[in-house]
Short mmCIF file of C-alpha atoms and ligand atoms in Angstrom, two decimals:
data_model
loop_
_atom_site.label_atom_id
_atom_site.label_comp_id
_atom_site.label_asym_id
_atom_site.label_seq_id
_atom_site.Cartn_x
_atom_site.Cartn_y
_atom_site.Cartn_z
CA MET A 337 -201.93 3.64 263.81
CA ASN A 338 -202.12 0.44 262.12
CA GLN A 339 -200.38 0.21 258.46
CA LEU A 340 -199.13 -2.14 256.02
CA GLN A 341 -195.58 -2.30 255.63
CA ILE A 342 -193.18 -4.34 254.03
CA THR A 343 -189.62 -4.53 255.06
CA ALA A 344 -188.63 -6.82 251.90
CA PHE A 345 -189.53 -7.18 248.57
CA GLY A 346 -191.96 -10.39 247.47
CA ASP A 347 -195.33 -11.44 246.66
CA PRO A 348 -198.69 -10.11 248.85
CA SER A 349 -197.79 -12.23 251.72
CA VAL A 350 -194.73 -9.50 252.22
CA LEU A 351 -197.01 -6.87 252.97
CA ARG A 352 -197.75 -6.96 257.34
CA LEU A 353 -200.00 -4.58 259.79
CA ALA A 354 -197.49 -2.89 262.02
CA ASN A 355 -198.29 -0.25 264.81
CA VAL A 356 -196.90 2.96 264.56
CA PRO A 357 -197.24 6.54 266.26
CA ASP A 358 -199.03 9.02 264.49
CA GLY A 359 -196.67 11.77 262.70
CA GLU A 360 -196.73 15.37 263.60
CA PRO A 361 -197.49 17.56 260.93
CA ALA A 362 -194.45 20.40 260.34
CA GLU A 363 -195.17 23.66 258.55
CA GLY A 364 -197.79 23.54 255.72
CA GLN A 365 -198.68 19.47 256.56
CA VAL A 366 -201.76 18.28 257.74
CA ARG A 367 -202.26 14.55 259.17
CA VAL A 368 -204.88 12.95 257.65
CA ARG A 369 -207.21 10.16 259.54
CA ILE A 370 -207.84 8.02 256.48
CA HIS A 371 -210.75 5.80 255.95
CA TYR A 372 -210.36 4.85 252.39
CA ALA A 373 -206.47 4.29 250.24
CA GLY A 374 -207.09 3.26 246.29
CA VAL A 375 -204.98 0.39 245.11
CA ASN A 376 -202.86 0.73 242.12
CA PRO A 377 -201.04 -1.48 239.71
CA ILE A 378 -197.73 0.21 240.87
CA ASP A 379 -198.42 -0.54 244.34
CA ALA A 380 -197.79 -4.31 243.83
CA LYS A 381 -195.05 -3.69 241.29
CA THR A 382 -192.83 -1.83 243.32
CA ARG A 383 -193.55 -4.25 246.44
CA ALA A 384 -192.44 -6.80 244.60
CA GLY A 385 -188.88 -4.66 243.56
CA LEU A 386 -189.36 -4.00 239.88
CA GLY A 387 -189.46 -0.41 238.72
CA TRP A 388 -188.21 3.25 239.65
CA ALA A 389 -189.83 3.44 243.26
CA ALA A 390 -188.73 -0.07 244.68
CA ALA A 391 -185.41 1.02 243.02
CA GLN A 392 -185.09 4.28 244.96
CA ASN A 393 -186.44 2.51 248.26
CA LYS A 394 -184.32 -0.27 248.49
CA ASP A 395 -182.13 0.87 251.20
CA LYS A 396 -185.20 2.11 253.29
CA LEU A 397 -187.39 -0.02 254.30
CA PRO A 398 -189.36 -0.63 255.78
CA TRP A 399 -192.22 0.74 253.37
CA THR A 400 -195.78 1.17 252.88
CA PRO A 401 -197.07 1.64 249.67
CA GLY A 402 -200.29 3.61 248.69
CA TYR A 403 -200.74 6.77 246.71
CA ASP A 404 -204.73 7.70 246.85
CA VAL A 405 -206.14 8.61 250.05
CA ALA A 406 -209.29 9.90 251.34
CA GLY A 407 -210.35 10.63 254.99
CA ILE A 408 -210.60 14.02 257.22
CA VAL A 409 -207.54 16.18 257.96
CA GLU A 410 -207.07 16.04 262.28
CA ALA A 411 -204.41 18.20 263.03
CA ARG A 412 -202.49 21.44 261.29
CA GLY A 413 -199.06 22.19 260.94
CA PRO A 414 -197.82 26.16 261.29
CA GLY A 415 -198.31 27.94 257.56
CA VAL A 416 -201.54 25.69 256.88
CA CYS A 417 -204.03 28.69 255.14
CA GLU A 418 -206.00 26.32 252.81
CA LEU A 419 -207.51 23.37 254.92
CA ALA A 420 -208.95 23.15 258.31
CA VAL A 421 -209.62 20.54 260.92
CA GLY A 422 -212.30 18.68 260.10
CA ASP A 423 -212.31 18.93 256.26
CA ARG A 424 -212.73 16.07 253.59
CA VAL A 425 -209.94 15.59 251.43
CA CYS A 426 -208.61 13.44 249.18
CA GLY A 427 -205.09 13.56 247.29
CA MET A 428 -202.16 11.63 245.40
CA VAL A 429 -199.60 11.79 248.37
CA GLY A 430 -195.82 11.05 248.29
CA PHE A 431 -195.54 10.08 244.57
CA PRO A 432 -193.90 8.18 243.59
CA LEU A 433 -191.72 7.44 246.64
CA SER A 434 -192.87 7.73 250.02
CA ALA A 435 -196.35 6.88 249.30
CA GLY A 436 -197.48 5.94 252.64
CA GLY A 437 -201.56 5.85 252.23
CA TYR A 438 -202.11 2.13 253.86
CA GLY A 439 -202.56 3.00 257.10
CA GLU A 440 -204.96 4.65 259.14
CA SER A 441 -203.27 8.56 259.16
CA VAL A 442 -200.22 10.43 256.88
CA VAL A 443 -199.01 13.92 257.48
CA VAL A 444 -199.09 15.47 253.90
CA GLY A 445 -198.63 18.86 252.30
CA GLU A 446 -201.68 20.52 252.19
CA THR A 447 -200.93 21.49 248.48
CA GLU A 448 -201.18 17.09 247.74
CA LEU A 449 -204.65 17.32 248.85
CA VAL A 450 -208.33 18.81 247.73
CA LYS A 451 -211.39 19.43 249.53
CA LEU A 452 -214.28 16.99 248.75
CA GLU A 453 -218.15 19.12 249.10
CA ARG A 454 -220.54 15.98 247.88
CA LEU A 455 -217.94 13.69 247.03
CA ASP A 456 -218.43 10.32 249.46
CA LEU A 457 -214.88 9.11 250.90
CA ALA A 458 -214.35 5.81 248.55
CA GLN A 459 -215.20 7.68 245.71
CA GLY A 460 -212.26 10.18 246.42
CA ALA A 461 -209.93 7.68 247.21
CA ALA A 462 -210.22 5.69 244.32
CA LEU A 463 -210.15 9.36 241.86
CA PRO A 464 -206.44 10.52 242.49
CA LEU A 465 -203.48 8.72 240.26
CA ALA A 466 -205.80 7.10 238.04
CA GLY A 467 -207.66 10.18 237.58
CA LEU A 468 -204.66 12.18 236.92
CA THR A 469 -203.33 9.25 234.55
CA GLY A 470 -206.27 9.38 232.50
CA TRP A 471 -206.53 13.32 232.10
CA GLN A 472 -202.64 13.48 231.66
CA GLY A 473 -202.06 11.32 229.09
CA LEU A 474 -205.27 12.36 227.02
CA PHE A 475 -204.98 15.78 227.64
CA GLU A 476 -200.92 17.04 228.51
CA HIS A 477 -199.12 14.60 226.39
CA GLY A 478 -202.15 13.52 223.91
CA GLU A 479 -203.16 16.71 223.35
CA LEU A 480 -206.79 15.28 222.40
CA LEU A 481 -209.03 17.86 220.96
CA ALA A 482 -213.20 17.77 220.81
CA GLY A 483 -214.22 16.39 217.43
CA GLN A 484 -211.02 14.11 217.59
CA ARG A 485 -211.05 10.15 217.83
CA VAL A 486 -209.09 8.24 220.10
CA LEU A 487 -208.70 4.44 221.04
CA ILE A 488 -208.48 3.71 224.64
CA LEU A 489 -206.86 0.18 225.57
CA ALA A 490 -208.13 -1.55 228.81
CA ALA A 491 -210.98 0.75 228.91
CA ALA A 492 -212.68 -0.84 231.66
CA GLY A 493 -209.73 -1.05 234.22
CA GLY A 494 -208.85 2.09 236.88
CA VAL A 495 -207.51 4.38 234.70
CA GLY A 496 -209.13 3.16 231.36
CA HIS A 497 -212.85 3.88 232.79
CA LEU A 498 -212.20 7.45 233.86
CA ALA A 499 -210.28 8.06 231.00
CA VAL A 500 -213.23 7.01 228.46
CA GLN A 501 -215.44 9.70 230.64
CA TRP A 502 -212.60 12.69 230.66
CA ALA A 503 -212.23 12.02 226.61
CA CYS A 504 -216.22 12.08 226.20
CA ASP A 505 -216.74 15.08 228.11
CA ALA A 506 -213.93 16.75 226.18
CA GLY A 507 -216.23 16.03 223.33
CA ALA A 508 -213.90 13.46 221.55
CA GLU A 509 -214.73 10.23 220.09
CA VAL A 510 -214.00 6.88 221.93
CA VAL A 511 -213.59 3.55 220.68
CA ALA A 512 -212.25 1.12 223.17
CA LEU A 513 -211.11 -2.00 223.72
CA ALA A 514 -212.34 -4.54 226.65
CA SER A 515 -213.44 -8.21 227.11
CA PRO A 516 -216.92 -8.52 226.00
CA ALA A 517 -217.95 -8.74 229.61
CA ASN A 518 -216.78 -5.24 229.71
CA HIS A 519 -218.66 -4.30 226.69
CA ASP A 520 -222.00 -3.07 227.87
CA PHE A 521 -219.77 -1.50 231.19
CA VAL A 522 -217.34 0.61 228.60
CA LEU A 523 -220.75 1.81 226.25
CA GLY A 524 -221.90 3.28 229.68
CA LEU A 525 -219.20 5.34 230.44
CA GLY A 526 -219.97 6.87 226.66
CA ALA A 527 -217.92 5.02 224.10
CA LYS A 528 -218.83 5.08 220.82
CA ALA A 529 -217.89 1.45 220.27
CA VAL A 530 -216.21 -1.46 222.01
CA LEU A 531 -214.03 -3.95 220.94
CA ASP A 532 -213.30 -7.20 221.64
CA TYR A 533 -209.00 -7.11 222.12
CA HIS A 534 -209.20 -11.15 221.94
CA ALA A 535 -210.01 -11.16 218.34
CA PRO A 536 -206.84 -11.08 216.15
CA ASP A 537 -207.96 -8.21 213.71
CA TRP A 538 -208.96 -5.45 216.53
CA PRO A 539 -206.37 -2.97 214.91
CA ALA A 540 -208.49 -3.27 211.66
CA GLN A 541 -211.81 -3.20 213.34
CA VAL A 542 -210.94 0.27 215.26
CA GLY A 543 -209.80 2.43 211.75
CA ALA A 544 -208.00 5.39 212.11
CA VAL A 545 -207.12 7.32 214.91
CA ASP A 546 -205.86 10.82 216.12
CA LEU A 547 -204.79 9.60 219.65
CA VAL A 548 -204.26 6.17 220.96
CA LEU A 549 -204.07 5.94 225.13
CA ASP A 550 -202.58 2.54 224.94
CA LEU A 551 -203.13 1.35 229.14
CA VAL A 552 -201.16 -2.40 228.14
CA GLY A 553 -198.41 -1.68 226.74
CA GLY A 554 -196.21 -4.19 225.15
CA GLU A 555 -197.54 -6.04 221.89
CA SER A 556 -200.95 -4.36 222.47
CA GLY A 557 -199.11 -1.19 222.70
CA LYS A 558 -197.31 -1.94 219.33
CA GLN A 559 -200.45 -3.33 217.19
CA ALA A 560 -202.12 -0.40 218.16
CA LEU A 561 -199.28 1.90 216.73
CA ALA A 562 -201.32 0.41 213.28
CA CYS A 563 -204.16 2.29 214.05
CA VAL A 564 -202.69 5.91 214.25
CA LYS A 565 -203.32 8.73 211.72
CA PRO A 566 -200.70 10.32 210.15
CA GLY A 567 -199.43 13.29 212.46
CA GLY A 568 -201.57 11.25 215.12
CA ARG A 569 -200.06 9.69 218.55
CA LEU A 570 -199.55 7.03 220.72
CA ILE A 571 -199.47 7.37 224.40
CA THR A 572 -197.80 4.59 226.40
CA VAL A 573 -198.54 4.46 229.59
CA PRO A 574 -196.95 1.30 231.65
CA THR A 575 -193.32 2.41 232.09
CA LEU A 576 -191.80 -1.06 231.64
CA THR A 577 -192.40 -1.34 227.98
CA ALA A 578 -192.69 2.44 227.05
CA GLU A 579 -188.88 1.86 225.44
CA ALA A 580 -189.89 -1.18 222.99
CA ILE A 581 -193.01 0.71 222.15
CA LYS A 582 -190.94 4.28 221.18
CA ALA A 583 -188.66 2.17 218.99
CA ALA A 584 -191.55 0.11 217.52
CA GLY A 585 -193.03 3.84 216.74
CA ALA A 586 -190.24 5.07 215.30
CA GLU A 587 -189.75 2.55 212.71
CA ARG A 588 -192.88 3.71 211.45
CA GLY A 589 -192.36 6.88 211.61
CA ILE A 590 -195.12 7.40 214.70
CA GLU A 591 -194.97 9.38 217.50
CA VAL A 592 -194.59 7.46 220.78
CA ARG A 593 -194.85 9.28 224.26
CA GLY A 594 -194.48 7.74 227.74
CA MET A 595 -195.37 9.10 230.52
CA LEU A 596 -195.09 9.67 234.54
CA VAL A 597 -198.12 10.56 236.42
CA HIS A 598 -197.53 13.30 238.33
CA PRO A 599 -199.66 15.36 241.32
CA ASP A 600 -201.69 18.50 239.97
CA LYS A 601 -204.20 19.82 242.52
CA PRO A 602 -205.74 21.98 240.00
CA ALA A 603 -206.63 19.06 237.21
CA LEU A 604 -207.90 16.56 240.77
CA ALA A 605 -210.19 19.52 241.48
CA ARG A 606 -211.70 19.42 237.88
CA MET A 607 -212.40 15.44 238.24
CA VAL A 608 -213.63 16.20 241.48
CA ALA A 609 -216.23 18.57 240.49
CA LEU A 610 -216.91 16.72 237.53
CA LEU A 611 -217.93 13.63 239.87
CA GLU A 612 -219.78 16.03 242.33
CA GLN A 613 -221.94 17.31 239.72
CA GLY A 614 -222.41 14.18 238.03
CA GLY A 615 -220.72 14.59 235.45
CA ALA A 616 -218.89 11.12 235.29
CA ARG A 617 -218.80 8.20 237.85
CA ILE A 618 -216.31 5.80 239.23
CA GLU A 619 -216.68 2.09 239.50
CA ILE A 620 -215.41 0.55 242.51
CA ALA A 621 -215.15 -3.35 242.07
CA HIS A 622 -214.44 -4.63 245.47
CA THR A 623 -213.21 -2.86 248.94
CA PHE A 624 -211.04 -4.92 250.95
CA PRO A 625 -210.51 -3.91 255.14
CA LEU A 626 -206.78 -2.94 255.20
CA ALA A 627 -205.45 -5.99 257.10
CA GLU A 628 -206.37 -7.91 253.67
CA GLY A 629 -204.21 -5.56 251.54
CA ALA A 630 -202.46 -8.87 250.25
CA LEU A 631 -206.03 -9.84 248.60
CA ALA A 632 -206.44 -6.56 247.50
CA HIS A 633 -202.81 -7.14 245.46
CA GLN A 634 -203.54 -10.64 244.37
CA ALA A 635 -206.44 -9.00 242.89
CA ILE A 636 -204.61 -6.14 241.00
CA GLU A 637 -202.34 -8.51 239.88
CA VAL A 638 -204.80 -10.34 238.26
CA GLY A 639 -204.99 -7.30 235.75
CA HIS A 640 -208.85 -7.86 235.40
CA THR A 641 -210.16 -5.35 237.30
CA ARG A 642 -213.50 -3.66 236.61
CA GLY A 643 -213.01 -0.12 237.87
CA LYS A 644 -210.40 0.25 241.04
CA LEU A 645 -210.59 -1.49 244.34
CA LEU A 646 -209.95 -0.01 247.89
CA LEU A 647 -208.75 -0.82 251.04
CA ARG A 648 -210.98 0.17 254.00
CA MET A 649 -209.65 1.14 257.24
CA ASP A 650 -211.40 -0.24 260.85
CA GLY A 651 -214.27 1.58 261.57
CA HIS A 652 -215.19 3.21 258.04
CA ALA A 653 -217.81 1.44 256.64
N1 LIG B 1180 -197.11 5.79 233.90
C1 LIG B 1180 -197.61 6.07 234.92
O1 LIG B 1180 -197.64 6.81 235.22
C2 LIG B 1180 -198.28 5.12 235.22
C3 LIG B 1180 -200.43 5.41 235.68
C4 LIG B 1180 -200.94 4.58 236.34
C5 LIG B 1180 -200.88 3.36 235.32
N2 LIG B 1180 -199.96 2.80 235.07
C6 LIG B 1180 -199.79 1.36 234.25
O2 LIG B 1180 -201.23 1.33 233.36
C7 LIG B 1180 -201.78 0.64 233.37
C8 LIG B 1180 -203.08 0.25 233.82
O3 LIG B 1180 -203.31 0.95 234.45
P1 LIG B 1180 -205.02 0.73 235.78
O4 LIG B 1180 -204.83 1.30 237.26
O5 LIG B 1180 -205.90 0.78 234.79
O6 LIG B 1180 -204.79 -1.03 235.56
P2 LIG B 1180 -206.07 -1.94 235.64
O7 LIG B 1180 -207.06 -1.41 236.71
O8 LIG B 1180 -205.18 -3.15 236.37
O9 LIG B 1180 -206.36 -2.58 234.43
C9 LIG B 1180 -207.66 -3.68 234.43
C10 LIG B 1180 -207.90 -3.83 233.30
O10 LIG B 1180 -206.95 -4.12 231.64
C11 LIG B 1180 -207.47 -4.78 231.13
N3 LIG B 1180 -206.72 -5.80 230.34
C12 LIG B 1180 -206.09 -6.49 230.54
N4 LIG B 1180 -205.21 -7.03 229.72
C13 LIG B 1180 -205.43 -6.50 228.69
C14 LIG B 1180 -204.93 -6.54 227.51
N5 LIG B 1180 -204.33 -7.65 226.93
N6 LIG B 1180 -206.03 -5.72 225.99
C15 LIG B 1180 -206.70 -4.89 226.95
N7 LIG B 1180 -207.51 -4.86 228.29
C16 LIG B 1180 -206.63 -5.65 228.82
C17 LIG B 1180 -208.64 -5.90 231.80
O11 LIG B 1180 -209.77 -6.02 230.82
P3 LIG B 1180 -210.91 -6.41 230.69
O12 LIG B 1180 -211.00 -7.19 231.90
O13 LIG B 1180 -211.81 -6.57 229.98
O14 LIG B 1180 -210.25 -7.93 229.90
C18 LIG B 1180 -209.19 -4.86 232.72
O15 LIG B 1180 -210.35 -4.36 232.69
C19 LIG B 1180 -201.09 -0.49 234.55
O16 LIG B 1180 -199.65 -1.47 233.75
C20 LIG B 1180 -200.31 0.71 235.78
O17 LIG B 1180 -199.01 0.06 236.07
C21 LIG B 1180 -198.79 3.56 234.62
#
């Protein structure tokens, strides 16, 4: 099977196609024939040698990026009880170390996968990491409740456009930040108001909120502290600037928490059900053939994707 590998950290050109044997599933594992893989900013950061996953993998290259996959179960190891050959599945796999989604097959534990009934495989590959990040940021770390007001930064992006919908579905009032070209898109997801983050006075325009979901970090995360009500909280998602924003929050007496998304099969199953029932939708900005993975990384690194980017394996339209 073909997969994209890196043998050294660097710019997107280090992503190279390699032909390797399919893996054999061991106890509790299945082999999935991947149709689509999701592209996330962490894939590009790790490829460039940044962050925790790069530090852990530096002596274990080659490494194949990709945590989000959707495809068909084609082989089962011993002890697999929930999944059958032929099942359509998606999941966040090998997080955060082994990854391996940018390829035509992957061997993973069945506990990492959720069965898809009606959701198409492209949507299934776009959902897991971004959907779980939004879900866990809002509900596990943010403890968001119905009737509360939440500010979501980068609301048109991969995590943001799903988080807007999860928060609206939970009965919260969503105020969002996006550039003007994305305002109608974000309002269409259910946000009550959308503001342009280029306006210097955006924190004053937002007013007071119970929770901020900061998907930008850096100076934007610090500026958003001005919107947090007494007793409220800011969840900062980009890990590289989390400590600086926590320190800025501590100076102002505002609770700031960082987070790292984690696999959560029940939450993923709930999000799949919501999508299958039409209660939410995923925007797919562009789908690249596997061989053009470097172009997908260039695109995610620009930082202005609306929704999600995907890789498509050969033979799957
Ligand atoms: N800690 C974790 O476990 C974890 C998990 C997932 C993601 N992350 C991190 O969270 C961040 C968001 O991830 P993502 O997948 O949603 O990224 P993404 O899809 O690349 O986000 C793109 C969006 O960011 C918006 N944006 C860019 N600069 C902005 C700014 N200054 N203010 C407001 N919005 C801005 C863009 O909006 P416009 O086009 O409207 O300008 C675009 O819609 C990334 O840094 C990622 O690495 C962390």
